[in-house]
Short mmCIF file of C-alpha atoms in Angstrom, two decimals:
data_model
loop_
_atom_site.label_atom_id
_atom_site.label_comp_id
_atom_site.label_asym_id
_atom_site.label_seq_id
_atom_site.Cartn_x
_atom_site.Cartn_y
_atom_site.Cartn_z
CA MET J 1 -37.11 -26.15 -2.27
CA ASN J 2 -35.03 -22.98 -2.10
CA VAL J 3 -31.92 -24.92 -1.10
CA THR J 4 -32.43 -27.47 -3.88
CA SER J 5 -32.98 -24.80 -6.53
CA ALA J 6 -29.97 -22.80 -5.38
CA THR J 7 -27.60 -25.75 -5.30
CA PRO J 8 -26.95 -25.99 -9.10
CA GLU J 9 -26.26 -22.25 -9.26
CA ALA J 10 -23.87 -22.47 -6.32
CA VAL J 11 -22.09 -25.45 -7.84
CA GLY J 12 -21.82 -23.69 -11.20
CA HIS J 13 -20.44 -20.58 -9.55
CA ALA J 14 -17.90 -22.63 -7.58
CA LEU J 15 -16.80 -24.46 -10.74
CA GLN J 16 -16.39 -21.16 -12.55
CA GLU J 17 -14.22 -19.81 -9.74
CA LEU J 18 -12.17 -23.03 -9.76
CA ARG J 19 -11.59 -22.74 -13.51
CA GLU J 20 -10.57 -19.12 -13.15
CA TRP J 21 -8.21 -19.99 -10.30
CA LEU J 22 -6.61 -22.82 -12.31
CA HIS J 23 -6.26 -20.57 -15.34
CA GLU J 24 -4.65 -17.85 -13.25
CA ALA J 25 -2.31 -20.38 -11.61
CA GLY J 26 -1.23 -21.59 -15.04
CA VAL J 27 -0.57 -18.03 -16.19
CA ARG J 28 1.44 -17.30 -13.07
CA SER J 29 3.44 -20.50 -13.52
CA ARG J 30 4.45 -19.49 -17.03
CA ARG J 31 5.34 -16.00 -15.85
CA PHE J 32 7.38 -17.40 -12.98
CA VAL J 33 9.33 -19.66 -15.34
CA ARG J 34 10.06 -16.75 -17.68
CA ASN J 35 11.03 -14.24 -14.99
CA PRO J 36 11.03 -15.57 -11.40
CA VAL J 37 12.54 -12.40 -9.96
CA ARG J 38 9.77 -10.16 -11.27
CA GLU J 39 6.98 -12.52 -10.19
CA TYR J 40 8.54 -12.92 -6.76
CA ARG J 41 8.73 -9.14 -6.39
CA ARG J 42 5.11 -8.78 -7.44
CA TRP J 43 4.02 -11.41 -4.92
CA VAL J 44 5.87 -9.66 -2.10
CA GLU J 45 4.26 -6.34 -3.01
CA GLU J 46 0.78 -7.89 -3.07
CA THR J 47 1.17 -9.35 0.44
CA GLY J 48 0.89 -5.82 1.82
CA PHE J 49 3.42 -6.18 4.66
CA ASP J 50 5.60 -3.38 3.23
CA TYR J 51 8.87 -5.18 3.85
CA PRO J 52 11.69 -4.79 1.31
CA VAL J 53 11.77 -7.53 -1.27
CA SER J 54 15.45 -8.13 -0.53
CA MET J 55 14.64 -8.91 3.11
CA VAL J 56 11.97 -11.46 2.17
CA VAL J 57 14.29 -13.05 -0.38
CA LEU J 58 17.06 -13.28 2.23
CA VAL J 59 14.77 -15.08 4.69
CA ASP J 60 13.68 -17.60 2.05
CA VAL J 61 17.25 -18.16 0.90
CA MET J 62 18.25 -18.89 4.49
CA LEU J 63 15.38 -21.38 4.84
CA TYR J 64 16.27 -23.21 1.63
CA THR J 65 19.97 -23.20 2.49
CA PHE J 66 19.51 -24.62 5.99
CA SER J 67 16.98 -27.22 4.83
CA THR J 68 19.24 -28.32 1.96
CA ILE J 69 22.24 -28.62 4.30
CA ALA J 70 20.15 -30.58 6.79
CA PHE J 71 19.08 -32.96 4.01
CA ALA J 72 22.69 -33.36 2.84
CA GLN J 73 23.81 -34.12 6.42
CA ARG J 74 21.38 -37.00 6.65
CA VAL J 75 22.37 -38.38 3.28
CA ALA J 76 26.04 -38.18 4.29
CA ALA J 77 25.26 -39.86 7.63
CA GLY J 78 24.00 -42.95 5.82
CA TYR J 79 20.25 -42.63 6.32
CA PHE J 80 19.02 -44.58 3.34
CA PRO J 81 16.82 -44.26 1.38
CA GLY J 82 16.20 -40.99 3.29
CA PHE J 83 12.45 -40.72 2.86
CA LEU J 84 12.03 -38.70 6.06
CA ALA J 85 14.69 -36.16 5.11
CA LEU J 86 13.31 -35.85 1.58
CA ALA J 87 9.77 -35.34 2.89
CA ALA J 88 11.05 -32.69 5.32
CA LEU J 89 12.87 -30.91 2.51
CA LEU J 90 9.78 -30.84 0.29
CA ILE J 91 7.55 -29.60 3.12
CA ILE J 92 9.83 -26.66 3.83
CA TYR J 93 10.17 -25.91 0.11
CA LEU J 94 6.37 -25.59 -0.07
CA THR J 95 6.62 -22.27 1.77
CA GLY J 96 8.52 -20.69 -1.14
CA PRO J 97 7.92 -20.70 -4.92
CA PRO J 98 4.59 -22.61 -4.76
CA CYS J 99 3.12 -19.72 -2.76
CA VAL J 100 4.34 -17.29 -5.42
CA VAL J 101 2.92 -19.35 -8.28
CA LEU J 102 -0.44 -19.95 -6.59
CA ASN J 103 -0.57 -16.38 -5.22
CA LEU J 104 -1.09 -17.61 -1.65
CA PRO J 105 -0.48 -14.98 1.04
CA PRO J 106 1.75 -16.02 3.94
CA ARG J 107 -0.38 -17.44 6.78
CA PRO J 108 1.60 -17.53 10.04
CA VAL J 109 -0.07 -20.59 11.56
CA LEU J 110 0.24 -22.65 8.37
CA LEU J 111 3.83 -21.50 7.86
CA ALA J 112 4.78 -22.45 11.42
CA SER J 113 2.97 -25.80 11.20
CA LEU J 114 4.72 -26.82 7.98
CA THR J 115 8.09 -25.74 9.34
CA MET J 116 7.68 -27.59 12.64
CA ALA J 117 6.57 -30.72 10.79
CA GLY J 118 9.56 -30.57 8.46
CA VAL J 119 12.04 -29.97 11.27
CA ALA J 120 10.49 -32.81 13.29
CA LEU J 121 11.09 -35.16 10.36
CA PHE J 122 14.68 -33.96 10.17
CA LEU J 123 15.27 -34.41 13.91
CA MET J 124 13.92 -37.96 13.86
CA GLN J 125 17.24 -38.79 12.17
CA PRO J 126 19.86 -37.09 14.38
CA VAL J 127 23.24 -36.06 13.00
CA PRO J 128 26.25 -34.29 14.55
CA LEU J 129 26.28 -30.48 14.31
CA ASP J 130 22.73 -30.49 13.02
CA VAL J 131 21.57 -27.27 11.32
CA ALA J 132 17.87 -28.23 11.20
CA PRO J 133 16.99 -26.27 14.40
CA LEU J 134 18.22 -23.12 12.71
CA ILE J 135 15.15 -23.35 10.48
CA LEU J 136 12.95 -22.86 13.53
CA ILE J 137 14.88 -19.73 14.48
CA VAL J 138 14.41 -18.17 11.06
CA VAL J 139 10.70 -18.99 10.87
CA THR J 140 10.10 -17.72 14.41
CA GLY J 141 11.45 -14.34 13.37
CA GLU J 142 9.44 -14.38 10.14
CA VAL J 143 6.18 -15.19 11.92
CA ALA J 144 6.79 -12.55 14.60
CA ALA J 145 7.32 -9.96 11.87
CA ILE J 146 3.96 -10.52 10.13
CA THR J 147 1.44 -11.37 12.85
CA ARG J 148 0.18 -10.29 16.26
CA THR J 149 2.32 -10.64 19.36
CA SER J 150 -0.02 -13.15 20.98
CA VAL J 151 0.04 -15.47 17.95
CA SER J 152 3.81 -15.23 17.50
CA THR J 153 4.34 -15.88 21.22
CA VAL J 154 2.29 -19.09 21.10
CA ILE J 155 4.13 -20.22 17.98
CA GLY J 156 7.50 -19.42 19.55
CA LEU J 157 6.66 -21.41 22.67
CA GLY J 158 5.57 -24.32 20.48
CA MET J 159 8.91 -24.29 18.67
CA ILE J 160 10.79 -24.17 21.99
CA ALA J 161 8.73 -27.14 23.18
CA GLU J 162 9.69 -29.06 20.03
CA ILE J 163 13.37 -28.29 20.58
CA MET J 164 13.17 -29.34 24.24
CA PHE J 165 11.43 -32.60 23.35
CA PHE J 166 14.07 -33.68 20.86
CA GLY J 167 16.76 -32.48 23.24
CA TYR J 168 15.24 -34.62 25.96
CA VAL J 169 15.32 -37.74 23.77
CA GLY J 170 18.93 -36.98 22.87
CA HIS J 171 18.56 -35.99 19.22
CA ILE J 172 19.91 -32.42 19.62
CA ASP J 173 23.19 -31.11 20.97
CA GLY J 174 23.34 -27.53 22.24
CA LEU J 175 19.75 -27.31 23.44
CA THR J 176 20.37 -24.09 25.38
CA TRP J 177 21.84 -22.25 22.43
CA PHE J 178 19.03 -23.23 20.10
CA THR J 179 16.45 -22.11 22.68
CA LEU J 180 18.17 -18.75 23.02
CA GLY J 181 18.28 -18.55 19.23
CA ILE J 182 14.49 -18.96 19.01
CA LEU J 183 14.05 -16.21 21.61
CA PHE J 184 16.39 -13.96 19.64
CA GLY J 185 14.50 -14.67 16.39
CA TRP J 186 11.18 -13.83 18.07
CA PHE J 187 12.62 -10.60 19.49
CA THR J 188 14.00 -9.55 16.10
CA GLY J 189 10.66 -10.23 14.41
CA GLN J 190 8.87 -8.17 17.05
CA LEU J 191 11.15 -5.21 16.38
CA LEU J 192 10.35 -5.41 12.67
CA ASN J 193 6.64 -5.75 13.42
CA TYR J 194 6.64 -2.68 15.66
CA GLN J 195 8.52 -0.74 13.02
CA ARG J 196 5.89 -1.73 10.45
CA ARG J 197 3.06 -0.65 12.74
CA TYR J 198 4.73 2.71 13.36
CA LEU J 199 5.06 3.10 9.60
CA TYR J 200 1.31 2.55 9.17
CA GLN J 201 0.61 5.00 11.98
CA GLU J 202 2.81 7.63 10.38
CA ARG J 203 1.02 7.12 7.08
CA ASP J 204 -2.31 7.67 8.81
CA TYR J 205 -0.98 10.86 10.37
CA GLN J 206 0.26 12.07 7.00
CA GLU J 207 -3.13 11.35 5.45
CA VAL J 208 -4.87 13.31 8.20
CA ARG J 209 -2.46 16.21 7.75
CA ALA J 210 -3.00 16.11 3.99
CA LEU J 211 -6.78 16.17 4.45
CA GLN J 212 -6.49 19.09 6.84
CA ALA J 213 -4.27 20.97 4.42
CA ALA J 214 -6.68 20.24 1.56
CA GLY J 215 -9.62 21.45 3.66
CA GLU J 216 -7.81 24.66 4.55
CA GLU J 217 -6.94 25.22 0.88
CA ARG J 218 -10.58 24.69 -0.12
CA ARG J 219 -11.69 27.21 2.50
CA ARG J 220 -9.15 29.72 1.23
CA ILE J 221 -10.29 29.23 -2.35
CA ALA J 222 -13.92 29.53 -1.25
CA ARG J 223 -13.14 32.85 0.39
CA GLU J 224 -11.42 34.09 -2.75
CA VAL J 225 -14.31 32.98 -4.96
CA HIS J 226 -16.75 34.69 -2.61
CA ASP J 227 -14.78 37.93 -2.73
CA VAL J 228 -14.49 37.84 -6.51
CA ILE J 229 -18.18 37.12 -7.04
CA ALA J 230 -19.43 39.58 -4.43
CA HIS J 231 -17.30 42.45 -5.74
CA SER J 232 -17.74 41.79 -9.44
CA LEU J 233 -21.48 41.19 -9.33
CA SER J 234 -22.07 44.24 -7.21
CA VAL J 235 -20.22 46.56 -9.58
CA THR J 236 -21.70 44.85 -12.65
CA LEU J 237 -25.23 45.29 -11.33
CA LEU J 238 -24.56 48.93 -10.68
CA HIS J 239 -23.49 49.47 -14.28
CA VAL J 240 -26.50 47.55 -15.58
CA THR J 241 -28.80 49.65 -13.37
CA ALA J 242 -27.19 52.85 -14.63
CA ALA J 243 -27.69 51.74 -18.21
CA ARG J 244 -31.35 50.96 -17.56
CA HIS J 245 -31.92 54.37 -15.96
CA ALA J 246 -30.14 56.09 -18.83
CA LEU J 247 -32.42 54.40 -21.34
CA GLN J 248 -35.60 54.91 -19.32
CA THR J 249 -35.16 58.54 -18.29
CA ASP J 250 -32.80 60.46 -20.56
CA ARG J 251 -32.80 58.14 -23.58
CA ASP J 252 -29.02 58.60 -23.54
CA VAL J 253 -27.86 55.68 -25.64
CA ASP J 254 -24.16 56.60 -25.46
CA GLU J 255 -24.20 56.62 -21.65
CA ALA J 256 -26.04 53.28 -21.59
CA ILE J 257 -23.53 51.77 -24.01
CA ASP J 258 -20.63 52.96 -21.86
CA ALA J 259 -22.24 51.48 -18.74
CA LEU J 260 -22.92 48.18 -20.46
CA ALA J 261 -19.36 48.08 -21.82
CA ASP J 262 -18.00 48.54 -18.31
CA ALA J 263 -20.34 45.82 -17.05
CA GLU J 264 -19.17 43.48 -19.79
CA ARG J 265 -15.54 44.21 -19.02
CA LEU J 266 -16.02 43.58 -15.31
CA GLY J 267 -18.01 40.44 -16.03
CA ARG J 268 -15.29 39.03 -18.23
CA GLN J 269 -12.68 39.90 -15.66
CA ALA J 270 -14.75 38.22 -12.95
CA MET J 271 -15.16 35.09 -15.04
CA ALA J 272 -11.41 34.97 -15.66
CA ASP J 273 -10.73 35.34 -11.93
CA ILE J 274 -13.25 32.63 -11.06
CA ARG J 275 -11.82 30.24 -13.64
CA ARG J 276 -8.32 30.85 -12.38
CA THR J 277 -9.34 30.35 -8.74
CA VAL J 278 -11.48 27.28 -9.34
CA GLY J 279 -8.70 25.91 -11.54
CA LEU J 280 -6.68 25.42 -8.37
CA LEU J 281 -9.13 22.68 -7.44
CA ASP J 282 -9.36 21.01 -10.83
CA GLY J 283 -7.72 22.03 -14.05
CA HIS J 284 -10.40 20.34 -16.21
CA HIS J 285 -13.71 21.80 -17.30
CA ALA J 286 -16.89 20.30 -15.91
CA PRO J 287 -18.20 17.59 -18.24
CA GLN J 288 -21.30 18.47 -20.26
CA THR J 289 -21.92 14.88 -21.40
CA PRO J 290 -22.38 11.60 -19.47
CA GLU J 291 -19.20 10.00 -18.18
CA PRO J 292 -17.80 7.28 -20.47
CA GLY J 293 -18.08 3.64 -19.47
CA LEU J 294 -17.17 0.12 -20.48
CA ASP J 295 -19.13 0.25 -23.73
CA ASP J 296 -17.19 3.32 -24.84
CA ILE J 297 -13.80 1.58 -24.75
CA GLU J 298 -14.32 0.18 -28.25
CA ASP J 299 -14.97 3.71 -29.56
CA LEU J 300 -11.84 4.87 -27.75
CA VAL J 301 -9.78 2.16 -29.41
CA SER J 302 -11.35 3.05 -32.76
CA ASP J 303 -10.25 6.66 -32.35
CA PHE J 304 -6.66 5.57 -31.81
CA LEU J 305 -6.91 3.17 -34.73
CA ARG J 306 -8.09 5.97 -37.03
CA ALA J 307 -5.13 8.03 -35.79
CA GLY J 308 -2.76 5.32 -37.06
CA MET J 309 -1.98 3.27 -33.93
CA ALA J 310 -1.84 -0.52 -34.25
CA ILE J 311 -4.01 -2.01 -31.47
CA ASP J 312 -5.22 -5.57 -30.89
CA PHE J 313 -8.29 -5.32 -28.62
CA ARG J 314 -10.11 -8.28 -27.07
CA SER J 315 -12.77 -8.36 -24.36
CA GLU J 316 -14.29 -11.43 -22.71
CA GLY J 317 -16.88 -12.01 -20.01
CA ASP J 318 -20.30 -10.75 -18.99
CA ARG J 319 -20.44 -6.95 -19.05
CA GLY J 320 -23.80 -6.79 -17.32
CA GLN J 321 -22.23 -7.00 -13.85
CA VAL J 322 -19.94 -3.99 -14.45
CA SER J 323 -21.22 -0.87 -12.70
CA ALA J 324 -20.84 2.68 -14.00
CA ALA J 325 -18.00 3.45 -11.58
CA LEU J 326 -16.06 0.36 -12.64
CA GLY J 327 -16.70 1.13 -16.32
CA LEU J 328 -15.42 4.69 -15.90
CA ALA J 329 -12.28 3.44 -14.15
CA LEU J 330 -11.59 0.90 -16.90
CA TYR J 331 -12.15 3.52 -19.58
CA ARG J 332 -9.73 5.98 -17.91
CA ILE J 333 -7.08 3.27 -17.55
CA CYS J 334 -7.30 2.37 -21.22
CA GLN J 335 -7.39 6.03 -22.21
CA GLU J 336 -4.33 6.97 -20.16
CA SER J 337 -2.37 3.88 -21.21
CA LEU J 338 -3.06 4.31 -24.92
CA ALA J 339 -2.27 8.01 -24.71
CA ASN J 340 1.06 7.19 -23.05
CA ILE J 341 1.84 4.71 -25.82
CA ALA J 342 1.08 7.29 -28.49
CA LYS J 343 3.20 9.86 -26.66
CA HIS J 344 6.22 7.84 -25.54
CA ALA J 345 6.29 4.96 -28.04
CA PRO J 346 5.00 6.15 -31.43
CA GLY J 347 4.71 3.34 -33.92
CA ALA J 348 4.51 0.63 -31.25
CA GLN J 349 2.26 -2.43 -31.43
CA ALA J 350 -0.31 -2.37 -28.61
CA GLN J 351 -2.51 -5.06 -27.07
CA VAL J 352 -5.58 -4.49 -24.89
CA ARG J 353 -6.99 -7.51 -23.05
CA MET J 354 -10.04 -7.32 -20.79
CA MET J 355 -11.47 -10.24 -18.80
CA VAL J 356 -14.68 -9.86 -16.76
CA CYS J 357 -14.65 -12.68 -14.20
CA ALA J 358 -17.04 -13.61 -11.42
CA ARG J 359 -15.35 -11.57 -8.71
CA HIS J 360 -12.93 -9.26 -10.49
CA ILE J 361 -12.10 -7.57 -13.75
CA ASP J 362 -8.63 -7.81 -15.27
CA VAL J 363 -7.39 -5.37 -17.90
CA THR J 364 -3.91 -5.53 -19.40
CA ILE J 365 -2.38 -3.09 -21.87
CA THR J 366 0.98 -4.05 -23.35
CA ASN J 367 3.06 -2.49 -26.07
CA THR J 368 6.33 -3.05 -27.82
CA LEU J 369 9.09 -0.49 -28.05
CA PRO J 370 9.98 0.90 -31.46
CA PRO J 371 13.64 1.01 -32.46
CA GLY J 372 15.51 3.74 -30.63
CA ALA J 373 12.88 4.22 -27.89
CA LEU J 374 14.15 4.35 -24.31
CA LEU J 375 12.58 2.34 -21.49
CA ARG J 376 11.85 4.80 -18.72
CA PRO J 377 10.45 4.08 -15.24
CA GLY J 378 6.76 4.85 -14.88
CA ARG J 379 6.71 7.61 -12.27
CA GLY J 380 4.50 10.16 -13.99
CA MET J 381 1.25 11.66 -12.83
CA GLY J 382 -0.77 9.42 -15.16
CA ILE J 383 0.20 6.16 -13.46
CA SER J 384 -0.20 7.74 -10.02
CA GLY J 385 -3.67 8.96 -10.97
CA MET J 386 -4.68 5.50 -12.20
CA ARG J 387 -3.50 3.93 -8.92
CA GLN J 388 -5.46 6.46 -6.89
CA ARG J 389 -8.58 5.86 -8.97
CA LEU J 390 -8.32 2.09 -8.47
CA ALA J 391 -7.57 2.43 -4.76
CA VAL J 392 -11.02 3.99 -4.26
CA LEU J 393 -12.58 0.92 -5.89
CA GLY J 394 -10.41 -1.55 -3.95
CA GLY J 395 -8.33 -2.48 -7.01
CA THR J 396 -4.62 -2.66 -7.74
CA LEU J 397 -2.45 -1.58 -10.65
CA THR J 398 1.05 -2.52 -11.70
CA ALA J 399 3.00 -0.81 -14.46
CA GLY J 400 6.51 -1.47 -15.62
CA PRO J 401 8.80 -3.14 -18.15
CA HIS J 402 7.59 -6.45 -19.55
CA ASP J 403 9.74 -8.59 -21.85
CA ASP J 404 10.83 -6.13 -24.56
CA GLY J 405 8.10 -3.57 -23.95
CA TRP J 406 5.82 -2.02 -21.36
CA ARG J 407 2.86 -3.43 -19.51
CA VAL J 408 0.01 -1.95 -17.46
CA SER J 409 -2.06 -4.49 -15.53
CA ALA J 410 -5.08 -3.67 -13.34
CA ARG J 411 -7.48 -5.76 -11.28
CA ILE J 412 -10.73 -4.40 -9.88
CA PRO J 413 -13.06 -6.44 -7.65
CA THR J 414 -16.68 -6.50 -8.82
CA THR J 415 -18.11 -7.29 -5.38
CA GLY J 416 -17.68 -5.63 -2.05
CA GLN J 417 -16.18 -2.36 -3.28
CA MET J 418 -17.04 1.06 -1.80
CA PRO J 419 -19.30 0.04 1.11
CA CYS J 420 -19.77 3.68 2.10
CA ILE J 421 -21.22 4.53 -1.32
CA ALA J 422 -23.49 1.49 -1.18
CA ALA J 423 -24.76 2.62 2.22
CA ALA J 424 -25.34 6.14 0.89
CA GLU J 425 -27.29 4.76 -2.06
CA GLN J 426 -29.44 2.71 0.31
CA ASN J 427 -30.15 5.77 2.46
CA LEU J 428 -31.01 7.78 -0.65
CA ARG J 429 -33.48 5.10 -1.77
CA SER J 430 -35.11 5.19 1.68
CA VAL J 431 -35.47 8.97 1.55
CA LEU J 432 -36.94 8.90 -1.94
CA LEU J 433 -39.36 6.15 -0.92
CA SER J 434 -40.54 8.14 2.10
CA MET J 435 -41.00 11.23 -0.08
CA THR J 436 -43.09 9.32 -2.61
CA GLN J 437 -45.24 7.93 0.20
CA LYS J 438 -45.84 11.39 1.71
CA THR J 439 -46.64 13.13 -1.57
CA PRO J 440 -50.22 11.73 -2.03
CA GLN J 441 -51.16 12.66 1.54
CA GLU J 442 -49.96 16.22 1.09
CA GLY J 443 -51.92 16.54 -2.15
CA THR J 444 -55.15 15.45 -0.51
#
């Protein structure tokens, strides 16, 4: 009964995800048509391999060039109607722009399988001075650069076996050179992979050093705060005690006033020192009101509207699944983005779009540029702070020029974020439950 009752909900959820995926694919297709370079760059950055975009583009250009030449060789050799060569060309082309449009990350096994299938179709129609085996060399290096050594080794051996098979049946000339080429491609990819791993290791070391430096700075500030408080409170209490004695014993009001004035002066000085010292940790005052959330974004937009900014705000989706942390992050993103528009592009037309989906939340803030405004790269502290805020929640943010204006786009997952906080909340619930269970026994 449980399985039967859950099936319609599961089907509905799957259909919703399919509709969202198709909608996103359509949006990406239109973006790719308008600006393929920008979308390609964004796709490379989202893969997370940290290779330069120019390097990835060069590899894909080599693949398309070799596959196109191999197809032209077969057409020139008289293979008609050339279904095999055309199928091979389309298979290899699937590893390029379709992955960008559909936002599919590169999977080494799938990439190698498609490439080997395409090259096999090419080699079934042999031609003199065939360039089709060069495709295997390029893909071997690409796979070795993005996956583990064991996986790339197996894939490299499979490509060598394919070359040797077609060399054995007499469809390839220069078998030795192509085999050495695959080995060279694998070796080059391994060097790049090791370099990438060392880069990650160095980043981890830098993060550890930064945490150690931050901890040492906090300890130094704590010592300074302790010294300020201990000294100031001690002297202040002495003055207050002297004033009390003066009033109780001698009824000397002037002496009491002088003592209280000194206490007030020292207290103010201590407060100034504490504010200045604590300000090294955070330049903002502690909030006295609850943190804003998703429901406060409309009020935020209204404030900017009353200030004279033109904003088109739209929000779609179920807000009930948005937690307080996600709502605060979305509010800060909108707040920072709208403030930047008001500061750097006064008089611009702004758009705020928010979509709450099943597994993620998308928010996009775009604006036009007024006449005479300069388009500057977004390298300020505001964008960096937004990225750091989203990184804690497992989200991503992109900011940069878009058409004739500026665009800030963020995506935050609604499930699976911050497992450590979820575990802490679970432990806190357990502690509170145990305390509530012990309280009646202690009262009896």
